[in-house]
Amino acid sequence: MTRPLAALALLVPLVLAAPAAAQVTNTNDSGPGSLRVTLEGAAAGDTIVVPAGTYNLTSGSLTVAAGVTLDGDAAGTTVIRAAGAFRVLCVTTTDPTVGIVDLTIAGGRASPGDACANGRGGGIANVGGALLNVVNSVIAGNTSTPGVSGGGGGIYTNGDVSMFDSVIRNNATNARVGGNNGGGGIYWDGTGNFSLNESTISGNTATVAGGASGGGGIYSNAALNLQNVTVSGNTQSGFSVGGGGGGIFKESNTAGLFDSVTFFGNHSDVAGGAVAGAETGLLNSILDRNTAPTGPGCGPGSVTSQGGNVEFPGASCSIGANDRVGADPQLGPLAVNGAPNGTLTHAILTRNSPAVDFPQPANCVQSADQRGVGRSFGTCDSGAYEFDGKTTASVPDCSPNGVIPLALDEPPGGDVIGLRYRVNGGGLIEKDTGDAGDAPTPTSVTLPEGRDTLEYFGQWTNGVESGHGFSNVLVDKTDPTLSVTNNNLFSVFVIKRKPTVNVQAADNLSGLVQNPSGARVPLDTSRRGATTFAPTAKDLCQHTATAPFPYRVLAPGLGIRTVLERVTGRVRVRRPGSASGAQASQKGIAFQALTQPRELPIRSLVDARSGTARLTTARTTDEANIQDGEFSKGVFQVLQRRKKRDKGLTTLQMKGGNFSRCLHRSGKGASAAKLRKPIRRLRANAHGRFRTRGRHSAATVRGTIFTVTDRCDGTLTTVKRGRVAVRDFRRKKTIIVRAGKSYLARARR
């Protein structure tokens, strides 16, 4: 990255310093080779190399008593963290410069009364007046509660500040003592030079009280110079007379300049969502979506426009004729956006943004933006981010065909040459896209099935886009799998029964958004006739699969038909008229074996001597109003009339048996044992209006288990459960037989 000469001058001592006095080898808090012991023995001008690692301080803050440079491996890998209620670094030296390079300073907590800075500077407190030179570093997650005026959740310093390629984020100060408080990120208490370049100040908070207090991101006592800086999402809370500044509060009237700065989404409870306090020049900058009760962008008199500024949505920053007001700059969220130094920016999303090609030409002399991307001299963009072309991908949650649409939006003054992309880190692929002119150039790439990482960027005549886009892409071209397994022997069911099936659906790639799976999924048997159960599975890519399961629902009809099922053993049936004669023969002629449930006409014969049959009949003309019972040990004919007054009464007329052996009771050989020998029988377990009819009596069910046996001496009804109403034909009388009892309707003499 090209830097101003002033910046290079500050870096020279770091690059050309004498060999390091020592290299830290011990990540513990103290002992030989530790950072603490090494600092104690350091001399002015030493560079202390701090290898990658996390250095947890457990016995208090580190004291920097000499003008040294702490040089880490990288901010993301070298972390110095306070593990207790104390700050990380206390800088007491009066030497000219202290350097913080490639480090993260985190977790510091400064409290009132501490010996170093009385609660100021949670991460770093610089009280000796040295220049604090911060390069490629992160100051994050520190807090301060000052016991006197001041603040500085991340940094408090009474010396000059020079900062490059660094991030000050998520620090906080609770500064409510006296006035002139604040600086959630940085509190500068000096009088010389405060210079921030190519850096990010974000997510810091200052809670203040007293006059002239504020600065959620920065509090400055004197001249403040920012160039290519993003100030985003900082907050000043609490009331302060003459204070405010969600992003920055400057107390002194000393001149300064905000050049190519993006202020986004900062808030103040008082005034100046972005900037408040003493006057500072504002050049080629963006103020977007900042909020405050007074001056959502800038507090009264806090800035003087030098042109090239864009403010949205209001006009509170003394905007002049060379500025733009009320036009949305169309910024993206805070992100790295390809910055090699890891600082965060708000990208300009389109070349149609009012911030593109809108500088104050005489002052547009920077060679690069905050990320190091080259600017167009004389026609640079407002803010910290230079629009360098953008390639956007329309990536769905799941692509059903692998085609990913992209659009290439070239920077002003450039033309589209083509698209470059790679899949899963593989080789670079180039694609000629043509050029749609000023409109975004549409194109697409096709990816294989699976989970892929797509990297993409456009190529322009004035250079290649440096901020590559990355998208995780899911491509699923295959339908889900779906199966239905019948839990029953047959796919024929009786109305109102509750059969179930097992449904199993799966999609191993994108997953199911509609999953009908279930171990016992009920089927609809509410209506008679052929029907189909057709569950549908749908995956994230909207591919579907169905597994039709056809089945038939049987239902009785009042006086017309019945439904018969085999429960156990062997059951045989004979439809009426299928053989001559009304009586079922013991030899079984004309009977057919029953395998699956069947609808049979009334007057059909059932042979359940070797099995159990379930009979279902209608109570009314409503086919869903049914009754059923289980019958065994006999042969019977099913009878039912259509008359409504019978309320569905179903008669089972007992059939079969040889009564020729029944001699006259007074005849020779008519012993009692022979008279009691069963000739035919029928066992019933039924609910509803069922009646079994023998030779000498009829038994009407009342939710019972009973057996009717025809013998030579009469018809015997034996009740096991419930009650049975027995109609004795000879006596013309109805007898109620309860459980455990029997009744014999005697044959005529």
Coordinates of N, CA and C in Angstrom, one line a residue, residues 241-440:
V241 N -24.1 18.8 28.3 CA -24.2 20.2 27.8 C -23.0 20.5 26.9
G242 N -23.3 20.8 25.6 CA -22.2 21.1 24.7 C -21.5 19.8 24.2
G243 N -22.0 18.6 24.5 CA -21.3 17.4 24.1 C -22.0 16.7 23.0
G244 N -21.8 15.4 22.8 CA -22.4 14.6 21.8 C -21.3 13.8 21.0
G245 N -21.7 13.6 19.7 CA -20.7 12.9 18.8 C -20.8 11.4 19.0
G246 N -21.7 10.8 18.3 CA -21.7 9.3 18.3 C -20.4 8.7 17.8
G247 N -19.9 9.3 16.7 CA -18.6 8.8 16.1 C -17.4 9.5 16.8
I248 N -17.4 10.9 16.7 CA -16.3 11.7 17.1 C -16.7 12.9 17.8
F249 N -16.1 13.3 19.0 CA -16.3 14.6 19.6 C -14.9 15.2 19.7
K250 N -14.8 16.5 19.2 CA -13.6 17.2 19.3 C -13.8 18.5 20.1
E251 N -13.1 18.6 21.2 CA -13.3 19.6 22.2 C -12.6 20.9 21.8
S252 N -11.4 20.8 21.2 CA -10.7 22.0 20.9 C -11.0 22.6 19.5
N253 N -10.8 23.9 19.3 CA -11.0 24.6 18.0 C -9.8 24.4 17.1
T254 N -8.8 23.7 17.6 CA -7.6 23.6 16.7 C -8.0 22.9 15.4
A255 N -7.4 23.4 14.3 CA -7.8 22.9 13.0 C -7.6 21.4 12.8
G256 N -8.3 20.8 11.9 CA -8.1 19.4 11.6 C -8.8 19.1 10.3
L257 N -8.8 17.8 9.8 CA -9.4 17.5 8.6 C -9.9 16.0 8.6
F258 N -11.1 15.8 8.2 CA -11.6 14.5 7.9 C -11.7 14.3 6.4
D259 N -10.7 13.6 5.8 CA -10.5 13.4 4.4 C -10.8 12.0 4.0
S260 N -11.8 11.8 3.2 CA -12.2 10.5 2.7 C -12.5 9.5 3.8
V261 N -13.4 10.0 4.7 CA -13.9 9.2 5.8 C -15.4 8.8 5.6
T262 N -15.7 7.6 6.0 CA -17.1 7.1 5.9 C -17.6 7.0 7.3
F263 N -18.6 7.8 7.6 CA -19.3 7.8 8.9 C -20.6 7.1 8.7
F264 N -20.8 5.9 9.3 CA -22.0 5.1 9.0 C -22.6 4.6 10.3
G265 N -23.9 4.9 10.5 CA -24.7 4.3 11.6 C -24.2 4.6 13.0
N266 N -23.7 5.8 13.2 CA -23.3 6.2 14.6 C -24.5 6.9 15.2
H267 N -24.5 7.0 16.6 CA -25.6 7.6 17.3 C -25.1 8.4 18.5
S268 N -25.8 9.5 18.7 CA -25.6 10.3 19.9 C -26.9 10.6 20.6
D269 N -26.9 10.6 21.9 CA -28.1 10.9 22.6 C -28.3 12.5 22.7
V270 N -27.2 13.2 22.3 CA -27.2 14.7 22.4 C -27.3 15.3 21.1
A271 N -26.2 15.3 20.4 CA -26.1 16.0 19.1 C -25.0 15.4 18.2
G272 N -25.1 15.5 16.9 CA -24.1 15.0 16.0 C -23.9 13.5 16.1
G273 N -24.8 12.8 15.3 CA -24.7 11.3 15.3 C -23.3 10.9 14.8
A274 N -22.7 11.6 13.8 CA -21.4 11.3 13.4 C -20.3 12.1 14.1
V275 N -20.5 13.4 14.1 CA -19.5 14.4 14.6 C -20.1 15.5 15.4
A276 N -19.5 15.8 16.5 CA -19.9 17.0 17.3 C -18.7 17.7 17.9
G277 N -18.9 18.9 18.4 CA -17.8 19.6 19.0 C -17.2 20.7 18.1
A278 N -16.0 21.0 18.3 CA -15.3 22.1 17.6 C -15.2 21.8 16.1
E279 N -15.0 22.9 15.4 CA -15.0 22.8 13.9 C -13.8 22.0 13.3
T280 N -14.1 21.2 12.3 CA -13.1 20.4 11.6 C -13.5 20.4 10.1
G281 N -12.5 20.4 9.3 CA -12.8 20.3 7.8 C -13.3 19.0 7.4
L282 N -14.2 19.0 6.4 CA -14.8 17.7 5.9 C -14.7 17.7 4.4
L283 N -13.9 16.7 3.9 CA -13.6 16.6 2.5 C -13.8 15.2 2.0
N284 N -14.5 15.1 0.8 CA -14.7 13.9 0.1 C -15.1 12.7 1.1
S285 N -16.1 13.0 1.9 CA -16.5 12.0 2.9 C -18.0 11.6 2.7
I286 N -18.4 10.5 3.4 CA -19.7 10.1 3.4 C -20.3 10.1 4.8
L287 N -21.5 10.6 5.0 CA -22.2 10.5 6.3 C -23.5 9.8 6.0
D288 N -23.7 8.6 6.4 CA -24.8 7.8 6.0 C -25.5 7.2 7.3
R289 N -26.8 7.5 7.4 CA -27.6 6.8 8.4 C -27.1 7.0 9.9
N290 N -26.6 8.2 10.2 CA -26.2 8.5 11.5 C -27.4 9.2 12.2
T291 N -27.5 9.1 13.5 CA -28.7 9.6 14.2 C -28.4 10.3 15.5
A292 N -29.2 11.4 15.8 CA -29.1 12.1 17.0 C -30.3 13.1 17.1
P293 N -30.7 13.4 18.3 CA -31.8 14.4 18.4 C -31.6 15.7 17.7
T294 N -30.3 16.2 17.7 CA -29.9 17.4 17.0 C -28.8 17.1 16.1
G295 N -29.0 17.4 14.8 CA -27.9 17.2 13.9 C -27.6 15.7 13.7
P296 N -28.5 15.0 13.0 CA -28.2 13.5 12.8 C -26.9 13.2 12.3
G297 N -26.4 14.0 11.4 CA -25.0 13.8 10.9 C -24.0 14.5 11.7
C298 N -24.1 15.9 11.8 CA -23.1 16.7 12.5 C -23.8 17.6 13.5
G299 N -23.2 17.8 14.6 CA -23.6 18.8 15.6 C -23.4 20.2 15.1
P300 N -24.1 21.2 15.7 CA -23.9 22.6 15.2 C -22.5 23.1 15.2
G301 N -22.0 23.5 14.0 CA -20.7 24.1 13.9 C -19.6 23.2 14.0
S302 N -19.8 21.8 13.8 CA -18.8 20.9 14.1 C -17.9 20.6 12.9
V303 N -18.4 20.9 11.6 CA -17.6 20.7 10.4 C -17.7 21.9 9.5
T304 N -16.7 22.1 8.6 CA -16.7 23.0 7.5 C -16.5 22.2 6.3
S305 N -17.4 22.3 5.3 CA -17.3 21.5 4.1 C -16.2 22.0 3.2
Q306 N -15.4 21.1 2.7 CA -14.5 21.5 1.7 C -14.8 20.8 0.3
G307 N -16.0 20.2 0.3 CA -16.5 19.7 -1.0 C -16.4 18.2 -1.1
G308 N -17.2 17.6 -2.0 CA -17.1 16.2 -2.3 C -17.7 15.3 -1.3
N309 N -18.6 15.9 -0.4 CA -19.2 15.1 0.6 C -20.6 14.6 0.2
V310 N -21.0 13.5 0.7 CA -22.4 13.0 0.5 C -23.0 12.7 1.9
E311 N -24.2 13.3 2.1 CA -24.9 13.1 3.4 C -26.3 12.5 3.1
F312 N -26.6 11.4 3.9 CA -27.9 10.8 3.7 C -28.4 10.4 5.1
P313 N -29.6 10.6 5.5 CA -30.7 11.2 4.7 C -30.8 12.7 4.8
G314 N -30.3 13.3 5.8 CA -30.5 14.7 6.1 C -29.4 15.6 5.6
A315 N -29.4 16.9 6.1 CA -28.5 17.9 5.7 C -28.1 18.7 6.9
S316 N -27.2 18.1 7.8 CA -26.9 18.8 9.0 C -25.4 19.1 9.1
C317 N -24.7 18.9 8.1 CA -23.2 19.0 8.1 C -22.6 20.2 7.3
S318 N -23.4 21.3 7.3 CA -22.9 22.5 6.6 C -22.5 22.2 5.2
I319 N -23.4 21.4 4.5 CA -23.1 20.9 3.2 C -23.2 22.1 2.2
G320 N -22.2 22.2 1.3 CA -22.2 23.3 0.4 C -22.5 22.9 -1.0
A321 N -22.3 23.8 -2.0 CA -22.7 23.6 -3.4 C -21.9 22.4 -4.0
N322 N -20.8 22.1 -3.5 CA -20.0 21.0 -4.0 C -20.2 19.7 -3.3
D323 N -21.3 19.6 -2.6 CA -21.7 18.4 -1.9 C -23.0 17.8 -2.4
R324 N -23.4 16.6 -2.0 CA -24.7 16.0 -2.3 C -25.4 15.7 -1.1
V325 N -26.7 16.0 -1.1 CA -27.6 15.8 0.1 C -28.8 15.0 -0.3
G326 N -29.1 14.0 0.6 CA -30.4 13.3 0.5 C -30.3 12.2 -0.6
A327 N -29.2 11.9 -1.1 CA -29.0 10.8 -2.1 C -28.3 9.6 -1.4
D328 N -29.0 8.4 -1.4 CA -28.4 7.3 -0.7 C -27.1 6.8 -1.4
P329 N -26.0 6.8 -0.6 CA -24.8 6.3 -1.2 C -24.7 4.8 -1.5
Q330 N -25.7 4.1 -1.1 CA -25.8 2.6 -1.3 C -24.6 1.9 -0.9
L331 N -24.4 1.9 0.4 CA -23.3 1.2 1.1 C -23.7 -0.2 1.6
G332 N -22.8 -1.1 1.5 CA -23.0 -2.4 2.1 C -22.6 -2.5 3.5
P333 N -22.8 -3.7 4.2 CA -22.5 -3.8 5.6 C -21.0 -3.7 5.9
L334 N -20.7 -3.5 7.1 CA -19.3 -3.4 7.5 C -18.6 -4.8 7.3
A335 N -17.5 -4.8 6.5 CA -16.9 -6.1 6.2 C -15.5 -5.8 5.8
V336 N -14.7 -6.9 5.6 CA -13.3 -6.8 5.3 C -13.2 -6.3 3.8
N337 N -14.0 -6.8 3.0 CA -14.1 -6.3 1.6 C -12.7 -6.4 0.9
G338 N -12.0 -7.4 1.1 CA -10.7 -7.7 0.4 C -9.6 -6.9 0.9
A339 N -9.7 -6.2 2.1 CA -8.5 -5.5 2.6 C -7.5 -6.4 3.1
P340 N -6.3 -6.3 2.6 CA -5.2 -7.2 3.1 C -4.8 -6.9 4.5
N341 N -5.1 -5.7 5.0 CA -4.7 -5.4 6.4 C -5.8 -5.8 7.3
G342 N -6.9 -6.3 6.8 CA -8.0 -6.8 7.7 C -8.9 -5.7 8.3
T343 N -8.7 -4.4 7.9 CA -9.6 -3.4 8.3 C -10.9 -3.5 7.7
L344 N -12.0 -2.9 8.3 CA -13.3 -3.1 7.8 C -13.8 -1.8 7.1
T345 N -14.6 -2.0 6.1 CA -15.1 -0.9 5.3 C -16.6 -1.1 5.0
H346 N -17.3 -0.1 4.6 CA -18.6 -0.2 3.9 C -18.4 0.0 2.4
A347 N -18.6 -1.1 1.7 CA -18.4 -1.1 0.3 C -19.5 -0.2 -0.4
I348 N -19.1 0.5 -1.4 CA -20.1 1.1 -2.4 C -20.5 0.0 -3.3
L349 N -21.8 -0.2 -3.3 CA -22.4 -1.4 -4.0 C -22.6 -1.3 -5.5
T350 N -22.6 -0.1 -6.0 CA -22.9 0.1 -7.4 C -22.3 1.4 -7.9
R351 N -21.9 1.4 -9.2 CA -21.4 2.6 -9.8 C -22.4 3.7 -9.9
N352 N -23.7 3.4 -9.7 CA -24.7 4.5 -9.7 C -24.8 5.2 -8.4
S353 N -24.0 4.8 -7.4 CA -24.0 5.6 -6.1 C -23.6 7.0 -6.3
P354 N -24.2 8.0 -5.6 CA -23.8 9.4 -5.8 C -22.4 9.6 -5.2
A355 N -21.9 8.7 -4.5 CA -20.5 8.9 -4.0 C -19.4 8.5 -5.0
V356 N -19.8 7.9 -6.1 CA -18.8 7.5 -7.2 C -18.5 8.6 -8.1
D357 N -17.2 8.9 -8.3 CA -16.8 10.0 -9.2 C -17.3 11.3 -8.7
F358 N -17.3 11.5 -7.4 CA -17.8 12.8 -6.8 C -16.8 13.3 -5.8
P359 N -15.6 13.8 -6.2 CA -14.7 14.4 -5.3 C -14.7 15.9 -5.4
Q360 N -13.9 16.5 -4.6 CA -13.5 17.9 -4.8 C -12.2 17.8 -5.6
P361 N -12.2 18.0 -6.9 CA -11.1 17.6 -7.8 C -9.8 18.1 -7.3
A362 N -9.7 19.3 -6.8 CA -8.4 19.9 -6.5 C -7.8 19.1 -5.3
N363 N -8.6 18.4 -4.5 CA -8.0 17.7 -3.3 C -8.0 16.2 -3.5
C364 N -8.4 15.7 -4.6 CA -8.4 14.3 -4.8 C -7.1 13.8 -5.3
V365 N -6.1 13.7 -4.3 CA -4.7 13.4 -4.7 C -4.3 12.1 -4.1
Q366 N -5.1 11.3 -3.4 CA -4.7 10.1 -2.8 C -4.5 9.0 -3.8
S367 N -3.6 8.2 -3.5 CA -3.3 7.1 -4.5 C -4.1 5.9 -4.3
A368 N -4.6 5.7 -3.0 CA -5.3 4.4 -2.7 C -6.4 4.7 -1.7
D369 N -7.4 3.8 -1.5 CA -8.4 3.9 -0.5 C -7.9 3.2 0.8
Q370 N -8.9 3.0 1.7 CA -8.5 2.4 3.0 C -8.0 1.0 2.8
R371 N -8.4 0.3 1.8 CA -8.0 -1.1 1.6 C -6.7 -1.2 0.8
G372 N -6.2 -0.1 0.2 CA -5.1 -0.1 -0.6 C -5.4 -0.2 -2.1
V373 N -6.7 -0.1 -2.4 CA -7.1 -0.2 -3.8 C -6.9 1.2 -4.4
G374 N -6.3 1.2 -5.6 CA -6.0 2.5 -6.3 C -7.2 3.3 -6.6
R375 N -7.0 4.6 -6.3 CA -8.0 5.6 -6.7 C -7.7 6.2 -8.0
S376 N -8.8 6.8 -8.6 CA -8.6 7.5 -9.9 C -8.3 8.9 -9.6
F377 N -7.1 9.4 -9.9 CA -6.7 10.7 -9.6 C -7.7 11.7 -10.3
G378 N -8.1 12.7 -9.5 CA -9.0 13.7 -10.0 C -10.5 13.3 -10.1
T379 N -10.8 12.0 -10.1 CA -12.2 11.5 -10.2 C -12.4 10.4 -9.1
C380 N -11.8 10.5 -8.0 CA -11.9 9.5 -7.0 C -13.3 9.5 -6.4
D381 N -13.7 8.5 -5.6 CA -15.0 8.4 -4.9 C -15.0 9.0 -3.5
S382 N -16.1 9.5 -3.1 CA -16.2 9.9 -1.7 C -16.1 8.8 -0.7
G383 N -15.6 9.0 0.5 CA -15.6 8.0 1.5 C -14.3 7.2 1.5
A384 N -14.2 6.2 2.4 CA -13.0 5.4 2.6 C -12.9 4.3 1.6
Y385 N -13.9 4.0 0.8 CA -13.9 2.9 -0.1 C -14.0 3.4 -1.6
E386 N -13.1 3.0 -2.4 CA -13.1 3.4 -3.8 C -13.8 2.2 -4.6
F387 N -14.9 2.6 -5.3 CA -15.6 1.6 -6.1 C -14.7 1.1 -7.2
D388 N -14.3 -0.1 -7.2 CA -13.3 -0.7 -8.2 C -14.0 -1.8 -9.0
G389 N -15.3 -1.6 -9.3 CA -16.0 -2.7 -10.0 C -16.5 -3.7 -9.0
K390 N -17.6 -4.3 -9.3 CA -18.2 -5.3 -8.4 C -18.8 -6.4 -9.2
T391 N -18.6 -7.6 -8.7 CA -19.2 -8.8 -9.3 C -20.1 -9.3 -8.2
T392 N -21.4 -9.4 -8.5 CA -22.4 -10.0 -7.5 C -22.9 -11.3 -8.0
A393 N -23.1 -12.2 -7.1 CA -23.7 -13.5 -7.4 C -25.0 -13.6 -6.8
S394 N -26.0 -14.1 -7.6 CA -27.4 -14.3 -7.0 C -27.4 -15.8 -6.6
V395 N -27.0 -16.0 -5.4 CA -26.9 -17.4 -4.9 C -28.1 -17.8 -4.1
P396 N -28.9 -18.7 -4.6 CA -30.1 -19.2 -3.8 C -29.7 -20.0 -2.7
D397 N -30.6 -20.3 -1.8 CA -30.3 -21.2 -0.7 C -29.9 -22.6 -1.2
C398 N -30.5 -23.0 -2.3 CA -30.1 -24.2 -3.0 C -30.4 -24.1 -4.5
S399 N -29.5 -24.4 -5.3 CA -29.6 -24.3 -6.7 C -30.0 -25.7 -7.3
P400 N -31.2 -25.8 -8.0 CA -31.6 -27.0 -8.5 C -30.9 -27.5 -9.8
N401 N -30.2 -26.6 -10.4 CA -29.5 -26.9 -11.7 C -28.0 -26.5 -11.7
G402 N -27.5 -25.9 -10.7 CA -26.1 -25.5 -10.6 C -25.8 -24.2 -11.4
V403 N -26.8 -23.6 -12.0 CA -26.5 -22.3 -12.7 C -26.6 -21.1 -11.7
I404 N -25.5 -20.4 -11.5 CA -25.5 -19.3 -10.6 C -25.3 -18.0 -11.4
P405 N -26.4 -17.2 -11.4 CA -26.3 -15.9 -12.1 C -25.3 -14.9 -11.5
L406 N -24.6 -14.2 -12.3 CA -23.7 -13.2 -11.8 C -23.9 -11.9 -12.6
A407 N -23.5 -10.8 -12.1 CA -23.5 -9.5 -12.8 C -22.2 -8.8 -12.5
L408 N -21.6 -8.2 -13.6 CA -20.4 -7.5 -13.5 C -20.7 -6.0 -13.6
D409 N -20.4 -5.2 -12.6 CA -20.6 -3.8 -12.6 C -19.3 -3.1 -12.6
E410 N -18.9 -2.6 -13.8 CA -17.5 -2.0 -13.9 C -17.4 -0.6 -13.3
P411 N -16.2 -0.2 -12.9 CA -16.0 1.1 -12.4 C -16.1 2.1 -13.5
P412 N -16.4 3.4 -13.2 CA -16.4 4.4 -14.3 C -15.1 4.5 -15.0
G413 N -15.1 4.7 -16.3 CA -13.9 4.7 -17.1 C -13.4 3.4 -17.4
G414 N -14.0 2.3 -17.1 CA -13.5 1.0 -17.4 C -14.6 0.2 -18.2
D415 N -14.1 -0.8 -18.9 CA -15.1 -1.7 -19.6 C -14.8 -3.1 -19.1
V416 N -15.9 -3.9 -19.2 CA -15.8 -5.3 -18.8 C -15.0 -6.1 -19.8
I417 N -14.0 -6.8 -19.3 CA -13.2 -7.8 -20.2 C -13.8 -9.2 -20.0
G418 N -14.1 -9.6 -18.8 CA -14.6 -10.9 -18.6 C -14.7 -11.2 -17.1
L419 N -15.0 -12.5 -16.9 CA -15.2 -13.0 -15.5 C -14.1 -14.0 -15.2
R420 N -13.6 -13.9 -14.0 CA -12.7 -15.0 -13.5 C -13.3 -15.6 -12.3
Y421 N -13.2 -16.9 -12.2 CA -13.7 -17.6 -11.0 C -13.0 -18.9 -10.8
R422 N -13.1 -19.4 -9.6 CA -12.6 -20.8 -9.3 C -13.5 -21.4 -8.3
V423 N -13.6 -22.7 -8.4 CA -14.5 -23.5 -7.6 C -13.7 -24.4 -6.6
N424 N -14.0 -24.2 -5.3 CA -13.3 -25.0 -4.3 C -11.8 -24.8 -4.3
G425 N -11.4 -23.6 -4.6 CA -10.0 -23.3 -4.5 C -9.2 -23.9 -5.7
G426 N -9.9 -24.4 -6.7 CA -9.2 -25.0 -7.9 C -8.6 -24.0 -8.8
G427 N -8.3 -24.4 -10.0 CA -7.7 -23.6 -11.0 C -8.6 -22.4 -11.4
L428 N -8.0 -21.3 -11.8 CA -8.7 -20.1 -12.2 C -9.3 -20.4 -13.6
I429 N -10.6 -20.0 -13.7 CA -11.3 -20.2 -15.0 C -11.7 -18.8 -15.5
E430 N -11.5 -18.5 -16.7 CA -11.8 -17.2 -17.3 C -13.0 -17.4 -18.3
K431 N -13.9 -16.4 -18.3 CA -15.0 -16.5 -19.1 C -15.2 -15.2 -19.8
D432 N -15.4 -15.2 -21.1 CA -15.7 -14.0 -21.9 C -17.1 -13.7 -21.8
T433 N -17.5 -12.5 -21.3 CA -18.8 -12.1 -21.0 C -19.4 -11.1 -21.9
G434 N -18.6 -10.5 -22.7 CA -19.1 -9.3 -23.5 C -19.2 -8.1 -22.5
D435 N -19.7 -7.0 -23.0 CA -19.8 -5.8 -22.2 C -21.2 -5.2 -22.4
A436 N -21.9 -5.0 -21.3 CA -23.3 -4.4 -21.4 C -23.2 -2.9 -21.3
G437 N -22.1 -2.3 -21.4 CA -21.9 -0.8 -21.3 C -22.1 -0.4 -19.8
D438 N -22.8 0.7 -19.6 CA -22.9 1.2 -18.3 C -23.8 0.3 -17.3
A439 N -24.6 -0.5 -17.9 CA -25.4 -1.4 -17.1 C -24.6 -2.6 -16.7
P440 N -24.9 -3.2 -15.6 CA -24.2 -4.4 -15.2 C -24.3 -5.5 -16.2

